[in-house]
Coordinates of C-alpha atoms in Angstrom, one line a residue:
X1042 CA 51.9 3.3 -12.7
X1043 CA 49.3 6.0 -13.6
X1044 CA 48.8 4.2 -17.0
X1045 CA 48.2 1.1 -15.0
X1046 CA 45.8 2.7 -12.7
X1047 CA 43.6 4.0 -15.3
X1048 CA 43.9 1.1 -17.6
X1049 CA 42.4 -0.6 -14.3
X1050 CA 40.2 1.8 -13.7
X1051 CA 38.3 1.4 -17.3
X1052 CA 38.6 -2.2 -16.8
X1053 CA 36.8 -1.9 -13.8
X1054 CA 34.0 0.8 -15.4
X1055 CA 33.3 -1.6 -18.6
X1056 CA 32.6 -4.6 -16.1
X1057 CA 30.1 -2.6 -14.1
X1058 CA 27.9 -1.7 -17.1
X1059 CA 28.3 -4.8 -18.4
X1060 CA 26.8 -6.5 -15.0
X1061 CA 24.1 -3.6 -14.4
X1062 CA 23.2 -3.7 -18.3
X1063 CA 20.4 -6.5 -17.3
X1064 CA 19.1 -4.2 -15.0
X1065 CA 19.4 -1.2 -17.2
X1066 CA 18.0 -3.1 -19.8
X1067 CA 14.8 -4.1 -17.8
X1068 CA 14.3 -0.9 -16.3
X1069 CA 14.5 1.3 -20.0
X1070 CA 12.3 -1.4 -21.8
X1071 CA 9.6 -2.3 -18.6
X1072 CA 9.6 0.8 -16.6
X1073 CA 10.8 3.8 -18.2
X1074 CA 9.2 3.7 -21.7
X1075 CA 6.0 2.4 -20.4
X1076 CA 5.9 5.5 -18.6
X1077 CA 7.0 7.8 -21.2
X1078 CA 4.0 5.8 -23.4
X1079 CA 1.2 5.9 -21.2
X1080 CA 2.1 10.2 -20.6
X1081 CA 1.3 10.4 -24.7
X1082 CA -1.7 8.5 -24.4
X1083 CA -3.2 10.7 -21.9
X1084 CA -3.6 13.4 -24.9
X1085 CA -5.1 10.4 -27.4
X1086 CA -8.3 8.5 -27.6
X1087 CA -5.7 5.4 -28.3
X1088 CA -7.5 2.0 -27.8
X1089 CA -5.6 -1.2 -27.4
X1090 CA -4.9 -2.1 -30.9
X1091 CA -3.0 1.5 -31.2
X1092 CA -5.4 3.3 -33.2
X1093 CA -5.9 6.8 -32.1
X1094 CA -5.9 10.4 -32.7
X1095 CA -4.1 13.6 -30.6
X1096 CA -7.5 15.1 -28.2
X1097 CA -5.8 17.4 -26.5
X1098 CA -6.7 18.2 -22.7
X1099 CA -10.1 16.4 -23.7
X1100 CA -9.4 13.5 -21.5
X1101 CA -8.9 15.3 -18.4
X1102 CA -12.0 17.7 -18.5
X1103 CA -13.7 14.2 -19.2
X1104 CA -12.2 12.8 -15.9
X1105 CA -13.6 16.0 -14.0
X1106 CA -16.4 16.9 -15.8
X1107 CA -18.3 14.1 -17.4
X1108 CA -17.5 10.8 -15.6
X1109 CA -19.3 10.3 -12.2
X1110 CA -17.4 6.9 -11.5
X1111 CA -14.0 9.2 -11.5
X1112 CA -15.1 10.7 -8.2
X1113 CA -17.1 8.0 -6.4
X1114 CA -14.4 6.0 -7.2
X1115 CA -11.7 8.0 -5.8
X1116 CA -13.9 8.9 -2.8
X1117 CA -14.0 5.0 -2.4
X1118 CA -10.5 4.6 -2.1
X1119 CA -9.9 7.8 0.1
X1120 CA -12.5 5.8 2.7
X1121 CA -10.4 2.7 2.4
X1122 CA -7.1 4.3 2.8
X1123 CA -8.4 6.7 5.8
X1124 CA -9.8 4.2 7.8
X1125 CA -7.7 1.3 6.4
X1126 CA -4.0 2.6 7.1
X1127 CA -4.7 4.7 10.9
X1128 CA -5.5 1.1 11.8
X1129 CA -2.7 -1.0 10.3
X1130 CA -0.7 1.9 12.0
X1131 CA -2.3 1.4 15.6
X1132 CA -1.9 -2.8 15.0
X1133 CA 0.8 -3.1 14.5
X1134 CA 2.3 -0.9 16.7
X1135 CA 0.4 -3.5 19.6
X1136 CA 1.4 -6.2 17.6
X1137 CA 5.0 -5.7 17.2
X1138 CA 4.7 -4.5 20.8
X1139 CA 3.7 -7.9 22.2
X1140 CA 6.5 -9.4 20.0
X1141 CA 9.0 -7.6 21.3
X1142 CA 9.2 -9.2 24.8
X1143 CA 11.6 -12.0 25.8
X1144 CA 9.2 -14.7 25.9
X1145 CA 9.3 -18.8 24.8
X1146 CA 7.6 -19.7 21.3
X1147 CA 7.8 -15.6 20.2
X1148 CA 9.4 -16.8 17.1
X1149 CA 6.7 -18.5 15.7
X1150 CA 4.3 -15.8 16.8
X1151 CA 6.7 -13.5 14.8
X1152 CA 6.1 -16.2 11.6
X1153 CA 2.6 -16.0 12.1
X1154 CA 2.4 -12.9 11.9
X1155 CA 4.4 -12.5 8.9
X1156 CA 2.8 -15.7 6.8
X1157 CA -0.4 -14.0 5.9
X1158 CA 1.5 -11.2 4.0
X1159 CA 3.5 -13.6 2.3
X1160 CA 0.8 -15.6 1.2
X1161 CA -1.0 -15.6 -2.5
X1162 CA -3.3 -12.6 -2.8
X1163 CA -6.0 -14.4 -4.7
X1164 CA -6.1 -17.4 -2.1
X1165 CA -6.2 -15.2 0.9
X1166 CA -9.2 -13.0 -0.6
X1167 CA -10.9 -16.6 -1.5
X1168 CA -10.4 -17.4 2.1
X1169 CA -12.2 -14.6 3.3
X1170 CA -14.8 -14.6 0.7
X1171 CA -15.9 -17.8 2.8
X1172 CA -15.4 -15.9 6.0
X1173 CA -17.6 -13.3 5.1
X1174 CA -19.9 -15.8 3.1
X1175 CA -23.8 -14.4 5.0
X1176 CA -25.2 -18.1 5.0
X1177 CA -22.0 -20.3 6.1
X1178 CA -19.3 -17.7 6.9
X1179 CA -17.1 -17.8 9.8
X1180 CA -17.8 -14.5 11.2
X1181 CA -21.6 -15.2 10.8
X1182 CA -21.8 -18.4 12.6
X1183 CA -19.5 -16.9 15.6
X1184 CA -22.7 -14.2 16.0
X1185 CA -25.0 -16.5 16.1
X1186 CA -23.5 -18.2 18.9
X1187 CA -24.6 -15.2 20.9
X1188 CA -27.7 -14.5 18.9
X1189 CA -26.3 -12.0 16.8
X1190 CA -28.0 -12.1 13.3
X1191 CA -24.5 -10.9 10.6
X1192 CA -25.5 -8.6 8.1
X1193 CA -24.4 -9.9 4.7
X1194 CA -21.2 -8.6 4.1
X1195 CA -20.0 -8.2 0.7
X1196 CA -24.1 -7.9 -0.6
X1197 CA -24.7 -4.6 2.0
X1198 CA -23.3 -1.3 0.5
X1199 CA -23.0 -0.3 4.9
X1200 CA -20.5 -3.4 5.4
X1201 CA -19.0 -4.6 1.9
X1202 CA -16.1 -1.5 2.2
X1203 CA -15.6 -2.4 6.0
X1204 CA -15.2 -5.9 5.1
X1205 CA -12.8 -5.2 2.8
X1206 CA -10.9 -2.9 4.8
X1207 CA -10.7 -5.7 7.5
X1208 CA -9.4 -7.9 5.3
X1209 CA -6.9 -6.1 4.1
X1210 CA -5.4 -5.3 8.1
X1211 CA -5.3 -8.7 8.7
X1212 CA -2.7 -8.6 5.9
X1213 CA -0.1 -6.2 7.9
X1214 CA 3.1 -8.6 8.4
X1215 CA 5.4 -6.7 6.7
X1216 CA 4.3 -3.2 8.6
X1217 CA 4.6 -5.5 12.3
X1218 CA 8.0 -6.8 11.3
X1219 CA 9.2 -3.5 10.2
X1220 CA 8.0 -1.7 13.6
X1221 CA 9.2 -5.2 15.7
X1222 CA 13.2 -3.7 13.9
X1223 CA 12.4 0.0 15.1
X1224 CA 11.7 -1.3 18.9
X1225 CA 14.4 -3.7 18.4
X1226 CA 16.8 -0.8 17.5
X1227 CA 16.0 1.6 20.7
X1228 CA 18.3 1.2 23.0
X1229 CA 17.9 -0.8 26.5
X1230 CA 19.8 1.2 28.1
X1231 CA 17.2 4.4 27.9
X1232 CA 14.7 2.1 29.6
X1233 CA 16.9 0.8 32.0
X1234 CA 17.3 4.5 33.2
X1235 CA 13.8 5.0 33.4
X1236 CA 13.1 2.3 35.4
X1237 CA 15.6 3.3 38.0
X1238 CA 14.0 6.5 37.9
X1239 CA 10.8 4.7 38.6
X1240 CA 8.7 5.8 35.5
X1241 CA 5.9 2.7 34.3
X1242 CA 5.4 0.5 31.3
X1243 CA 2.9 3.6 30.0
X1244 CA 5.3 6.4 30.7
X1245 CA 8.0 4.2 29.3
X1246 CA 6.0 3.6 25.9
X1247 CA 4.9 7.2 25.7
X1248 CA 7.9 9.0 26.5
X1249 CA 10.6 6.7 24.8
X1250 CA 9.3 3.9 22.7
X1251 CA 7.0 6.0 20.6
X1252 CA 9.3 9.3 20.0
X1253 CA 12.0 6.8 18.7
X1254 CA 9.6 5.0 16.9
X1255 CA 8.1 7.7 14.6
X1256 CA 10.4 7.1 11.6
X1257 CA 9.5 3.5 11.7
X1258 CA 5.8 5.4 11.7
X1259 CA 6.2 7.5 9.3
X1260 CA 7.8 5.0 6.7
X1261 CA 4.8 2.4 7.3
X1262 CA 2.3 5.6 7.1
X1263 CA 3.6 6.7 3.5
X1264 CA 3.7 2.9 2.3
X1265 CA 0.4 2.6 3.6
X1266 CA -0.5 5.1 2.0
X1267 CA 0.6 4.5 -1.5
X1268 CA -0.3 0.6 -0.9
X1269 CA -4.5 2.0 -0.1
X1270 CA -4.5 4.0 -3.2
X1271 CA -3.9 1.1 -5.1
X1272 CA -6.1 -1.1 -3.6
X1273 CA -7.9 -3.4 -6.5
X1274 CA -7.3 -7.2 -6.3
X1275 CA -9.3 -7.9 -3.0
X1276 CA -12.6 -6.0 -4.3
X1277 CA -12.2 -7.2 -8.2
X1278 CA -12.3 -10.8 -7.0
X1279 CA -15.0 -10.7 -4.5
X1280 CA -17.3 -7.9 -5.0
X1281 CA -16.2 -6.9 -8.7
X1282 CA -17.1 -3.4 -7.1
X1283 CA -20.6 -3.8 -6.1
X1284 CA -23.0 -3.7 -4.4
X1285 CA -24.3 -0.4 -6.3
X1286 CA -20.2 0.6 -7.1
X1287 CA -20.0 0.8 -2.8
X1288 CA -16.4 -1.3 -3.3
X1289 CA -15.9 0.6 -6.6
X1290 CA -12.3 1.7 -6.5
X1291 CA -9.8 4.3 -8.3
X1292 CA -7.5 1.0 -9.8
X1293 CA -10.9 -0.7 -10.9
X1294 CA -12.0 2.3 -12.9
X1295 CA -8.5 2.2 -14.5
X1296 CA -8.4 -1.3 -15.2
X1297 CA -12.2 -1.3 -16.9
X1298 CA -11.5 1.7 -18.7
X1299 CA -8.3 0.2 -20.3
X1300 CA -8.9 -3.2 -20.5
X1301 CA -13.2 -3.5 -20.5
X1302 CA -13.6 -0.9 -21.7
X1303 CA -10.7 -0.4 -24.6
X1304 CA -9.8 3.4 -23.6
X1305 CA -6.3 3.2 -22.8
X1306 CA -5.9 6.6 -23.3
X1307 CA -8.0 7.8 -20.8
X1308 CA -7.2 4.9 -18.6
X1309 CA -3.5 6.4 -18.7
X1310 CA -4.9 9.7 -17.9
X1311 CA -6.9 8.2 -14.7
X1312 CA -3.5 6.4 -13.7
X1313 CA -1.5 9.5 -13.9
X1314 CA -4.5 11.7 -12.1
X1315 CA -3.7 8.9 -9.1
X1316 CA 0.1 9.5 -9.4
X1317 CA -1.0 13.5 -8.8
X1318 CA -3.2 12.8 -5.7
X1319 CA -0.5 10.7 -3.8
X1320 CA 2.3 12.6 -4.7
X1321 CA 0.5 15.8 -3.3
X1322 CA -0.9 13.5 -0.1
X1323 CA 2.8 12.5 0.4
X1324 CA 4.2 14.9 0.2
X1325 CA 2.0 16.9 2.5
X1326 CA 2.9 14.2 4.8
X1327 CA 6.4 14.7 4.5
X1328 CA 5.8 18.3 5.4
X1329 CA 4.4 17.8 8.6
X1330 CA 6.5 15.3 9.3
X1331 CA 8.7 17.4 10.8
X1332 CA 6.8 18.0 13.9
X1333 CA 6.2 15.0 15.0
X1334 CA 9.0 12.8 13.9
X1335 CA 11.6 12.2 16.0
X1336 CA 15.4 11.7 14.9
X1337 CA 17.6 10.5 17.4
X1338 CA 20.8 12.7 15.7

């Protein structure tokens, strides 16, 4: 019987490497090499064809030192991810909020909701490249119903980061439906409690809904943070990082420096300098954390 079992057992072992070996496959060849790669072309001057020598630390002292688009790119994307991602929070918190109550139709609210997120990249940020558009735009022509001139949005270095940071909220489906599962797992009972006890819709959102909703929170915050830092298809396509590098961001500068620019060697060095700066942001966030998330258990 023991032979049996083990004979089973290795039966049972071989088949599971045999059906994850797609997977493994995949993830030595696409993900882990890559990775291992692009950490030995940080200390090269490697170019595209592969041609190269060993520079040291020479690439990083460059990054700090002796490239101004390094910072005013990463300043760039720290504006879009600290205005960008409170917001997104805050929405679709409301949002999910509003979608949460027992009411007819709320199911294709929900879909509505969830469609722009779902929806090609490149044809939403078309879309509102016409929005924004200063002579035919939507958003214009709604102003000057009430005799509002619109600046010109993505040709202003004041409003081209704004309108791209709008843009990018209106894409928050996947954060709404993700919070609309965290109020959907609170438990009625708690506000049936409350309301015998007579406590309001705002004492029942501040004192129950959002303490049992801060893991929800925090998982959307630390998403949405990762997601901002890599912000680079919305201001490539419309703005190409102008006006005067105002929409410039961190992804752009590693995409030109690799690609336009033939220096994937330090282009790897920029990408892992990003990997630094939101490991150390999340995990700061993970640290505090602690006092203000709630666990139920």
């Amino acid at each position: 019987m023991k032979a049996r079992n083990n004979r089973i057992a290795n039966r049972e072992e071989k088949q599971f490497f045999l059906f994850i070996s797609p997977w493994l496959l995949g993830f030595l060849i696409f993900t882990l090499y890559p990775m291992g790669y692009s950490i030995f072309l940080v200390f090269t001057d490697m170019d595209m064809t592969g041609s190269g020598q060993f520079v040291g630390f020479d690439n990083i002292v460059r990054a700090f030192t002796q490239d101004p688009l390094f910072y005013r790119s990463l300043l760039n994307t720290l504006y879009f991810v600290l205005v960008s991602v409170p917001a997104s929070l805050l929405l679709s918190f409301l949002i999910a909020l509003l979608l949460n109550q027992k009411i007819k139709g709320v199911g294709f609210f929900r879909t509505s909701f969830y469609i722009p997120y779902i929806t090609s990249g490149v044809a939403v940020t078309l879309l509102w490249g016409w929005i924004f558009n200063a002579q035919f735009g939507f958003i214009n022509y709604f102003l000057s119903l009430f005799g509002i001139t619109g600046p010109n949005w993505l040709s202003d270095t004041k409003w081209a980061m704004p309108a791209i940071i709008i843009m990018g909220i209106w894409t928050i489906g996947n954060s709404i439906i993700i919070t609309l599962a965290g109020l959907q797992d609170i438990p009625e009972a708690l506000y049936e409690s409350a309301e015998i006890d007579g406590a309001s819709s705002f004492v029942k959102i501040t004192q129950i809904t959002l303490p049992l909703i801060t893991p929800t929170l925090y998982f959307n915050l630390v998403m949405g943070i990762i997601g901002g830092f890599q912000i680079f298809m919305q201001p490539y396509i419309l703005t190409e990082g102008g006006p005067s590098y105002s929409t410039y961001t961190y992804m752009m500068h590693i995409y030109n420096s690799g690609f336009k620019y033939n220096e994937m060697g330090y282009a790897s060095t920029l990408a892992w300098l990003l990997f630094v700066v939101i490991m150390i942001i999340t995990l700061i966030v993970n640290r505090t954390s602690r006092h203000w998330v709630y666990y139920d258990n």
